[in-house]
Amino acid sequence: MVVGDVTTSTDVLVIGAGPGGYAAAIRAAQLDLDVTLVEKEAYGGACLNRGCIPSKALINGSKLASKAGNSEELGIYADPTVALDEMMDWKDGVVDQLTSGIEQLCTAAGVNLLQGTAEFAAENKIRIVHQGEGQGSESLKFERCIIATGSRPVAIPGFDFDDEYIVSSAGALSLETVPDELAIVGAGYIGMELATVYSRLGSDVTVIEMLEQALPSYERDIASVVRQRAENLGVDFHFGYTADSWAASGDKAVLTAVPADEAADDSDVEITAEKILVAVGRRPVTDTLSIDAAGVETNSQGFIPTDSRCRTNKEHIFAVGDVAGEPMLAHKGSKEGEVAAEVIAGEPAAVDYQALPAAVFTEPEIGTVGLTTTQAANEGITPVTGKFQFQASGRALTANRTDGFVRIVAAKETERVIGAQIVGPEASELIAEIAAMIEMGAKLQDIGSTVHTHPTLSESVMEAAQNARGKAIHKRN
Ligand SMILES: Cc1cc2nc3c(=O)[nH]c(=O)nc-3n(C[C@H](O)[C@H](O)[C@H](O)COP(=O)(O)OP(=O)(O)OC[C@H]3O[C@@H](n4cnc5c(N)ncnc54)[C@H](O)[C@@H]3O)c2cc1C
């Protein structure tokens, strides 16, 4: 059907159906607003299609294979064969199930769905270009708009994504065979998660990182546990190096990395790899929106500055998710989406970033929430900490996964819980308890005196809280 340039209208227009946009649209519909959600590609955005979900599926698949092949200690002798194409098919099935579920949820809530690329034509009007030859375009007037256009991977000069030699995270999540060698540029969480996947599946993985540690945005004692495990899995690191150039040599790429500090005496490094994954960060999708036509301001990196109610400089336009800035996490986008919709509906909603957890699904996992001790001190809070090593956890021992620890940070004076850092098994799940405690304004004693099921990893959270009060049972305080 050719859609002519007719103009229709909606109360609330949401651009982008990732975790930020679809959550915003569903909540707005629940609040009886007339909502239209425009998406140019697939429902679920980066998270469901080429981010959180496919990466976690492959993390789980590779973990099973690696565990099965490395459990001689438990008397298990196995040499699993991984058919990557079948694992990818299974992963794609999970993605399809979730993305079609999002579409159904939106429809059931009463959200009007439109497929096409939106760009602003004026402060209250967008143009939607429909995909496919002869599909035309249409214009839509809106009272309020929520921008949720997400982010895309940053390419580095000379390393254009070609999906043959150079891949982005999206490409790395869809490889047909396990590469013999994989060079990864960037040791942030995406690079480290994919290093975990492919080293478990048998690739020789080399990571090049400009800074001096893996996962540079995490505290050194947390990141070093993950780095150690990655090295045990066979991952090679070149810290203090940047990827400078590459050249094809037959079916391999030869990457040259140079010292990040030009004054350093170190020599260049050459890495031969079947694939090079560039994972050096993501940038907001604001450059293709004709955002100036709406008068919405962006900062020097292209992010849209917002307040805690997700409002931009334009009173009727909101921005949520990756496009609104760090941390670029799905659940942060969803929360902001809900808040933007509630603010539009006249509710007194705001985002509380204090209790926003984050997780890295490496081996072992990382879970963090709230403040570190350094951040607390910078905010003028004297911190007290409690720590519990998984080595002393019965559950961790029975799971044969004892790397890492739980650290809880509280304000010394009030004993109010203000942060936690966990590195170890199921850290991504364990952090939820502490996030809930921070959200409720709980004190160390609230965690410490809550009876935790035995034997579980969550007992380590209780012990860490008790340790901060000098009352842990299973460690010397
Ligand atoms: C490999 C990888 C792993 C990740 N793992 C995790 C994880 O484990 N946990 C976590 O919390 N986060 C993770 N993330 C981050 C997470 O995916 C993002 O934070 C999240 O998807 C952001 O949601 P969003 O709604 O802001 O944007 P997106 O999910 O990027 O969605 C934006 C949507 O807008 C659409 N769009 C853009 N421009 C237009 C336009 N002009 N018109 C119409 N539609 C448009 C896009 O097609 C897209 O569907 C991961 C990311 C990657 C890449």
XYZ file of C-alpha atoms and ligand atoms in Angstrom:
530
model
C 0.000 0.000 0.000
C 1.343 3.423 -0.868
C 0.766 5.799 2.036
C 0.342 9.350 0.856
C 1.605 12.336 2.827
C -1.488 12.551 5.029
C -1.174 14.081 8.470
C -2.676 12.335 11.470
C -2.231 13.117 15.151
C -1.527 11.462 18.480
C -1.329 12.627 22.080
C 1.928 10.862 22.866
C 4.438 9.908 20.203
C 7.230 7.501 21.176
C 10.169 7.159 18.764
C 11.983 3.825 19.080
C 10.703 0.507 20.447
C 13.687 -0.549 22.564
C 13.383 -1.061 26.356
C 13.012 2.701 26.867
C 10.438 3.265 24.155
C 8.210 0.223 24.570
C 8.067 0.632 28.357
C 7.112 4.280 27.870
C 4.418 3.389 25.306
C 2.855 0.620 27.411
C 2.814 2.746 30.581
C 1.322 5.712 28.677
C -1.421 3.441 27.265
C -2.072 2.033 30.759
C -2.611 5.637 31.836
C -5.280 6.041 29.150
C -3.239 8.245 26.860
C -3.505 7.974 23.083
C -0.049 6.601 22.177
C 1.741 5.935 18.889
C 5.031 4.033 18.848
C 7.234 4.325 15.747
C 9.994 1.789 15.113
C 12.243 1.581 12.077
C 13.627 -1.916 12.611
C 12.620 -4.543 15.153
C 10.589 -4.355 18.368
C 12.809 -4.683 21.440
C 15.607 -2.473 20.085
C 19.280 -3.218 20.624
C 18.598 -5.048 23.892
C 16.443 -7.835 22.520
C 17.835 -8.055 18.986
C 21.595 -7.496 19.249
C 22.444 -6.785 22.890
C 21.385 -8.094 26.292
C 19.346 -11.102 25.209
C 21.439 -12.649 22.412
C 24.627 -12.053 24.397
C 23.199 -13.697 27.500
C 21.950 -16.641 25.449
C 25.458 -17.205 24.084
C 26.987 -16.649 27.514
C 24.770 -19.412 28.859
C 25.410 -21.764 25.911
C 29.171 -21.300 26.087
C 29.094 -21.725 29.870
C 27.370 -25.104 29.602
C 29.914 -26.283 27.036
C 32.838 -25.015 29.063
C 31.538 -26.515 32.339
C 30.879 -29.869 30.746
C 34.406 -29.969 29.331
C 36.153 -28.728 32.462
C 34.692 -30.642 35.387
C 37.231 -33.446 35.821
C 37.605 -32.304 39.437
C 34.033 -33.512 39.984
C 34.692 -36.792 38.205
C 33.009 -35.636 35.015
C 34.881 -36.428 31.813
C 33.357 -34.980 28.661
C 34.541 -33.412 25.446
C 31.507 -31.491 24.169
C 31.213 -30.557 20.504
C 29.639 -27.165 19.897
C 27.629 -26.690 16.706
C 27.662 -22.890 16.725
C 25.053 -22.663 13.963
C 22.621 -24.650 16.142
C 23.430 -22.543 19.197
C 22.786 -19.416 17.076
C 19.446 -20.881 15.877
C 18.417 -21.463 19.483
C 19.502 -17.919 20.408
C 17.526 -16.498 17.453
C 14.471 -18.437 18.653
C 14.751 -16.830 22.089
C 15.052 -13.393 20.463
C 12.023 -14.025 18.196
C 9.918 -15.180 21.129
C 10.703 -12.049 23.116
C 10.386 -9.537 20.272
C 7.008 -10.877 19.166
C 5.964 -10.798 22.822
C 6.772 -7.070 22.958
C 4.668 -6.393 19.873
C 1.761 -8.315 21.408
C 2.088 -6.502 24.749
C 2.006 -3.127 22.987
C -1.022 -4.070 20.903
C -2.845 -5.514 23.907
C -2.213 -2.310 25.867
C -3.741 -0.266 23.044
C -0.565 1.270 21.620
C -0.784 2.245 17.921
C 2.218 0.714 16.184
C 3.820 2.302 13.128
C 6.729 0.891 11.179
C 9.065 3.485 9.682
C 11.850 5.971 10.296
C 10.825 9.110 12.143
C 12.384 12.524 11.813
C 11.232 15.840 13.203
C 9.592 18.266 10.799
C 8.690 20.838 13.466
C 8.295 21.175 17.259
C 5.023 19.238 17.154
C 5.313 17.253 13.965
C 7.286 14.302 12.633
C 7.605 12.724 9.235
C 7.649 8.954 9.073
C 9.340 7.374 6.091
C 8.097 3.842 5.473
C 10.564 1.190 4.402
C 10.462 -0.457 1.016
C 10.026 0.851 -2.466
C 6.844 2.835 -3.042
C 5.878 2.734 0.633
C 5.897 6.525 0.913
C 5.759 8.637 4.021
C 3.278 10.221 6.376
C 3.253 13.067 8.872
C 2.109 12.878 12.436
C 1.310 15.717 14.809
C 1.842 15.137 18.515
C 1.158 16.860 21.826
C 4.071 15.165 23.659
C 6.986 13.140 22.366
C 9.333 10.647 24.024
C 12.606 10.154 22.135
C 13.974 6.643 22.698
C 16.188 6.113 19.669
C 18.994 4.375 21.569
C 22.606 4.074 20.540
C 24.835 2.421 17.960
C 28.401 1.069 18.207
C 31.280 3.494 17.725
C 33.590 2.618 14.838
C 37.246 3.563 15.002
C 39.081 5.160 12.076
C 40.383 2.561 9.634
C 38.273 -0.220 11.189
C 34.961 0.079 9.337
C 32.571 -2.760 10.140
C 32.557 -5.092 7.099
C 31.292 -8.264 8.837
C 34.046 -10.189 7.082
C 37.106 -9.227 9.101
C 35.820 -6.393 11.311
C 32.669 -6.955 13.343
C 30.670 -4.950 15.866
C 29.030 -6.623 18.874
C 26.008 -7.305 16.637
C 28.209 -9.180 14.161
C 29.976 -11.085 16.935
C 26.578 -12.287 18.192
C 25.785 -13.842 14.816
C 28.977 -15.589 13.690
C 28.467 -18.799 11.754
C 31.555 -20.561 13.049
C 33.773 -20.171 16.081
C 36.748 -18.114 14.876
C 40.141 -19.734 15.444
C 41.357 -16.389 16.701
C 39.374 -13.358 17.837
C 41.000 -9.972 18.494
C 38.848 -7.681 20.637
C 39.480 -3.947 20.732
C 38.163 -2.624 24.048
C 37.936 -4.325 27.446
C 34.675 -2.708 28.530
C 31.742 -4.902 29.510
C 30.712 -5.780 25.939
C 34.271 -6.736 24.957
C 34.767 -8.764 28.140
C 31.432 -10.591 27.846
C 32.229 -11.613 24.273
C 35.803 -12.539 25.260
C 34.190 -14.889 27.796
C 31.855 -16.423 25.192
C 34.451 -17.088 22.508
C 37.285 -18.180 24.796
C 34.890 -20.738 26.322
C 33.989 -21.903 22.801
C 37.647 -22.424 21.920
C 38.808 -19.236 20.130
C 42.232 -17.806 20.919
C 41.098 -14.434 22.238
C 43.359 -11.370 22.456
C 42.066 -8.151 24.023
C 43.599 -4.749 23.305
C 42.758 -2.060 25.833
C 43.977 1.531 25.888
C 43.814 1.788 29.689
C 45.715 -0.321 32.194
C 42.937 -2.675 33.328
C 40.019 -4.691 32.060
C 36.585 -3.202 32.833
C 38.154 0.199 33.561
C 34.946 1.705 34.929
C 34.919 -0.826 37.793
C 37.083 -0.815 40.924
C 40.410 -2.546 40.448
C 39.813 -5.330 43.016
C 36.524 -6.212 41.275
C 37.878 -6.067 37.719
C 41.014 -8.045 38.563
C 38.940 -11.101 39.598
C 37.352 -11.137 36.125
C 40.673 -10.507 34.395
C 42.277 -13.385 36.314
C 39.502 -15.781 35.304
C 39.681 -14.594 31.681
C 43.415 -15.281 31.680
C 42.705 -18.752 33.070
C 40.329 -19.250 30.138
C 43.268 -18.374 27.843
C 42.506 -14.705 27.042
C 45.623 -12.603 26.276
C 45.578 -8.922 27.202
C 47.555 -5.992 25.839
C 46.903 -3.127 28.235
C 48.056 0.380 27.353
C 47.665 -0.299 23.616
C 45.388 1.108 20.927
C 44.406 -0.528 17.643
C 46.198 1.455 14.947
C 45.653 -0.343 11.630
C 44.965 -3.701 10.074
C 45.487 -5.501 6.796
C 43.957 -8.608 5.271
C 46.286 -11.550 4.825
C 44.374 -14.341 3.107
C 41.379 -15.167 5.261
C 42.951 -13.561 8.348
C 43.351 -9.983 9.496
C 46.654 -8.734 10.890
C 46.043 -6.005 13.437
C 48.772 -3.614 14.552
C 48.408 -2.166 18.038
C 50.608 0.685 19.230
C 51.352 1.914 22.781
C 48.643 4.364 23.898
C 51.347 6.470 25.519
C 53.545 7.637 22.641
C 56.371 8.357 25.071
C 56.371 4.744 26.282
C 59.269 2.567 25.214
C 57.061 -0.437 24.376
C 57.091 -1.826 20.869
C 54.141 -2.280 18.545
C 52.216 -5.549 18.682
C 50.879 -7.540 15.704
C 47.912 -9.846 16.214
C 46.676 -12.234 13.538
C 42.997 -13.068 13.874
C 40.123 -14.473 11.877
C 37.866 -11.705 13.187
C 38.433 -8.357 14.871
C 35.658 -7.219 17.201
C 35.608 -3.475 17.824
C 33.847 -2.766 21.130
C 35.003 0.692 22.160
C 31.678 2.194 23.166
C 28.354 3.337 21.829
C 27.070 6.710 20.679
C 23.525 8.091 20.829
C 21.262 8.001 17.776
C 20.373 11.686 17.535
C 22.117 12.578 14.291
C 19.456 11.071 11.999
C 16.424 12.644 13.689
C 16.558 16.226 12.339
C 16.397 17.077 16.000
C 17.061 20.778 15.373
C 13.623 21.050 13.758
C 12.167 20.279 17.199
C 14.568 22.633 18.985
C 15.833 19.841 21.278
C 19.355 20.425 22.565
C 22.089 17.771 22.504
C 25.469 17.884 24.243
C 28.895 17.662 22.595
C 28.651 13.857 22.400
C 25.166 13.913 20.900
C 23.290 12.818 24.077
C 20.090 14.633 25.014
C 20.420 16.206 28.480
C 17.383 15.517 30.699
C 16.324 16.099 34.289
C 15.225 13.398 36.745
C 11.742 13.557 35.200
C 13.219 12.811 31.737
C 12.374 16.286 30.408
C 14.529 17.863 27.693
C 14.913 21.613 27.197
C 11.522 21.485 25.429
C 8.694 21.116 27.907
C 6.679 18.733 25.727
C 9.591 16.522 24.598
C 11.159 13.816 26.766
C 14.191 11.565 26.184
C 14.807 8.154 27.748
C 17.315 5.308 27.565
C 20.711 5.341 25.879
C 19.951 8.520 23.962
C 19.630 10.359 27.289
C 23.116 9.346 28.467
C 25.003 6.960 30.712
C 24.641 4.442 32.127
C 23.529 2.823 28.872
C 21.562 -0.053 30.398
C 18.257 -1.560 29.386
C 16.623 -1.330 32.827
C 17.682 2.305 33.196
C 15.948 3.012 29.869
C 12.797 1.133 30.906
C 12.580 2.981 34.220
C 13.026 6.314 32.476
C 10.383 5.308 29.905
C 7.859 4.565 32.650
C 8.694 7.804 34.449
C 8.365 9.917 31.259
C 4.917 8.434 30.601
C 3.824 9.012 34.206
C 5.063 12.620 34.154
C 3.097 13.197 30.931
C 0.020 11.774 32.662
C 0.498 14.287 35.477
C 1.909 11.926 38.093
C 4.698 13.055 40.472
C 7.211 10.523 39.093
C 11.016 10.870 38.965
C 13.944 8.492 38.458
C 16.050 7.653 41.526
C 19.476 6.799 40.122
C 20.836 5.921 43.625
C 19.385 2.444 43.511
C 20.160 1.649 39.867
C 21.994 -1.674 39.636
C 24.382 -2.756 36.870
C 25.685 -6.182 35.941
C 28.457 -7.637 33.814
C 27.881 -11.227 32.730
C 31.488 -12.338 32.620
C 33.009 -15.273 34.484
C 32.500 -14.564 37.302
C 29.748 -11.992 37.102
C 29.805 -8.467 38.506
C 26.866 -6.728 40.151
C 27.038 -3.193 41.489
C 24.619 -0.644 42.876
C 24.881 2.763 44.528
C 28.146 4.210 45.777
C 31.658 2.824 46.118
C 33.661 3.851 49.190
C 35.552 6.409 47.108
C 32.341 7.895 45.711
C 30.846 8.010 49.217
C 33.909 9.858 50.547
C 33.717 12.277 47.589
C 30.127 13.014 48.572
C 31.217 13.784 52.131
C 29.863 10.514 53.576
C 32.174 8.533 55.866
C 31.735 4.953 54.681
C 31.864 1.687 56.564
C 32.214 -1.533 54.594
C 31.571 -5.204 55.170
C 32.963 -7.962 52.986
C 32.397 -11.677 52.566
C 34.428 -13.953 50.276
C 32.585 -16.643 48.322
C 35.412 -18.977 49.354
C 33.662 -19.190 52.732
C 30.203 -19.833 51.271
C 28.970 -23.409 51.438
C 26.769 -22.851 48.405
C 29.646 -21.420 46.337
C 31.789 -24.416 47.292
C 29.078 -26.896 46.302
C 28.743 -25.081 42.970
C 32.539 -25.159 42.579
C 32.510 -21.399 41.928
C 34.317 -19.641 44.756
C 35.990 -16.655 43.045
C 35.081 -13.218 44.321
C 33.294 -11.483 47.164
C 30.385 -9.316 48.307
C 31.156 -5.842 49.616
C 28.487 -3.662 51.163
C 28.977 0.052 51.717
C 27.021 1.947 54.367
C 27.159 5.410 55.876
C 29.142 4.986 59.098
C 27.060 7.356 61.147
C 23.602 6.064 60.256
C 24.438 2.528 59.029
C 22.185 3.223 56.048
C 23.124 1.019 53.081
C 24.378 3.183 50.201
C 26.114 0.779 47.826
C 27.458 -2.671 47.066
C 29.897 -4.335 44.727
C 29.723 -8.056 44.092
C 32.046 -10.112 41.936
C 31.270 -13.802 41.933
C 28.661 -16.410 41.016
C 25.183 -15.026 40.265
C 26.302 -11.494 41.170
C 23.735 -10.173 38.659
C 20.929 -11.762 40.712
C 22.360 -11.099 44.186
C 22.668 -7.362 43.592
C 18.857 -7.062 43.368
C 18.469 -7.589 47.125
C 20.789 -4.719 47.929
C 19.179 -2.462 45.293
C 15.824 -3.103 46.992
C 17.350 -2.319 50.391
C 18.802 0.977 49.121
C 15.463 1.847 47.516
C 13.729 1.297 50.875
C 16.348 3.239 52.856
C 17.371 0.103 54.773
C 20.177 -0.144 57.302
C 22.869 -2.811 57.636
C 20.847 -4.433 60.389
C 17.856 -4.852 58.045
C 19.960 -7.071 55.783
C 21.912 -8.652 58.622
C 18.895 -9.682 60.629
C 16.901 -10.970 57.644
C 17.044 -14.766 57.703
C 18.532 -15.960 54.411
C 17.926 -19.481 53.095
C 20.735 -21.979 53.670
C 22.694 -22.952 51.676
C 22.428 -20.067 49.207
C 24.765 -17.494 47.761
C 22.516 -14.814 49.240
C 23.819 -15.707 52.710
C 27.018 -13.972 51.600
C 25.077 -10.701 51.306
C 23.827 -11.146 54.884
C 27.322 -12.011 56.122
C 28.832 -8.941 54.410
C 26.228 -6.705 56.083
C 26.921 -8.345 59.442
C 30.678 -8.027 58.882
C 30.270 -4.249 58.519
C 28.770 -4.319 62.050
C 31.448 -6.677 63.420
C 28.871 -9.477 63.676
C 29.519 -11.924 60.824
C 29.333 -15.547 61.973
C 31.277 -17.252 59.216
C 34.324 -14.997 59.115
C 36.562 -13.197 61.556
C 35.283 -9.598 61.827
C 26.226 -6.587 23.110
C 25.394 -5.803 24.088
C 25.044 -6.363 25.299
C 24.275 -5.661 26.200
N 23.956 -6.250 27.383
C 23.225 -5.570 28.278
C 22.845 -6.169 29.501
O 23.183 -7.334 29.766
N 22.086 -5.467 30.363
C 21.691 -4.173 30.088
O 21.010 -3.574 30.913
N 22.028 -3.579 28.942
C 22.774 -4.243 28.021
N 23.090 -3.650 26.834
C 22.645 -2.262 26.600
C 21.181 -2.228 26.169
O 21.025 -2.991 24.999
C 20.770 -0.796 25.932
O 21.047 -0.029 27.075
C 19.283 -0.697 25.631
O 18.951 -1.450 24.488
C 18.890 0.755 25.428
O 17.519 0.823 25.199
P 16.910 2.056 24.395
O 15.450 1.845 24.385
O 17.442 3.322 24.912
O 17.505 1.929 22.914
P 17.582 0.748 21.882
O 17.413 -0.562 22.500
O 18.818 1.014 21.099
O 16.315 0.974 20.952
C 16.194 2.106 20.138
C 15.227 1.787 19.027
O 14.948 2.979 18.316
C 14.837 2.676 16.935
N 15.071 3.913 16.189
C 16.222 4.642 16.152
N 16.042 5.738 15.382
C 14.752 5.695 14.937
C 13.988 6.549 14.109
N 14.496 7.665 13.603
N 12.718 6.203 13.839
C 12.174 5.053 14.363
N 12.873 4.218 15.147
C 14.137 4.534 15.437
C 15.909 1.610 16.726
O 15.669 0.849 15.560
C 15.783 0.798 18.006
O 14.893 -0.289 17.849
C 23.840 -4.340 25.892
C 24.172 -3.773 24.661
C 24.939 -4.487 23.757
C 25.270 -3.855 22.445
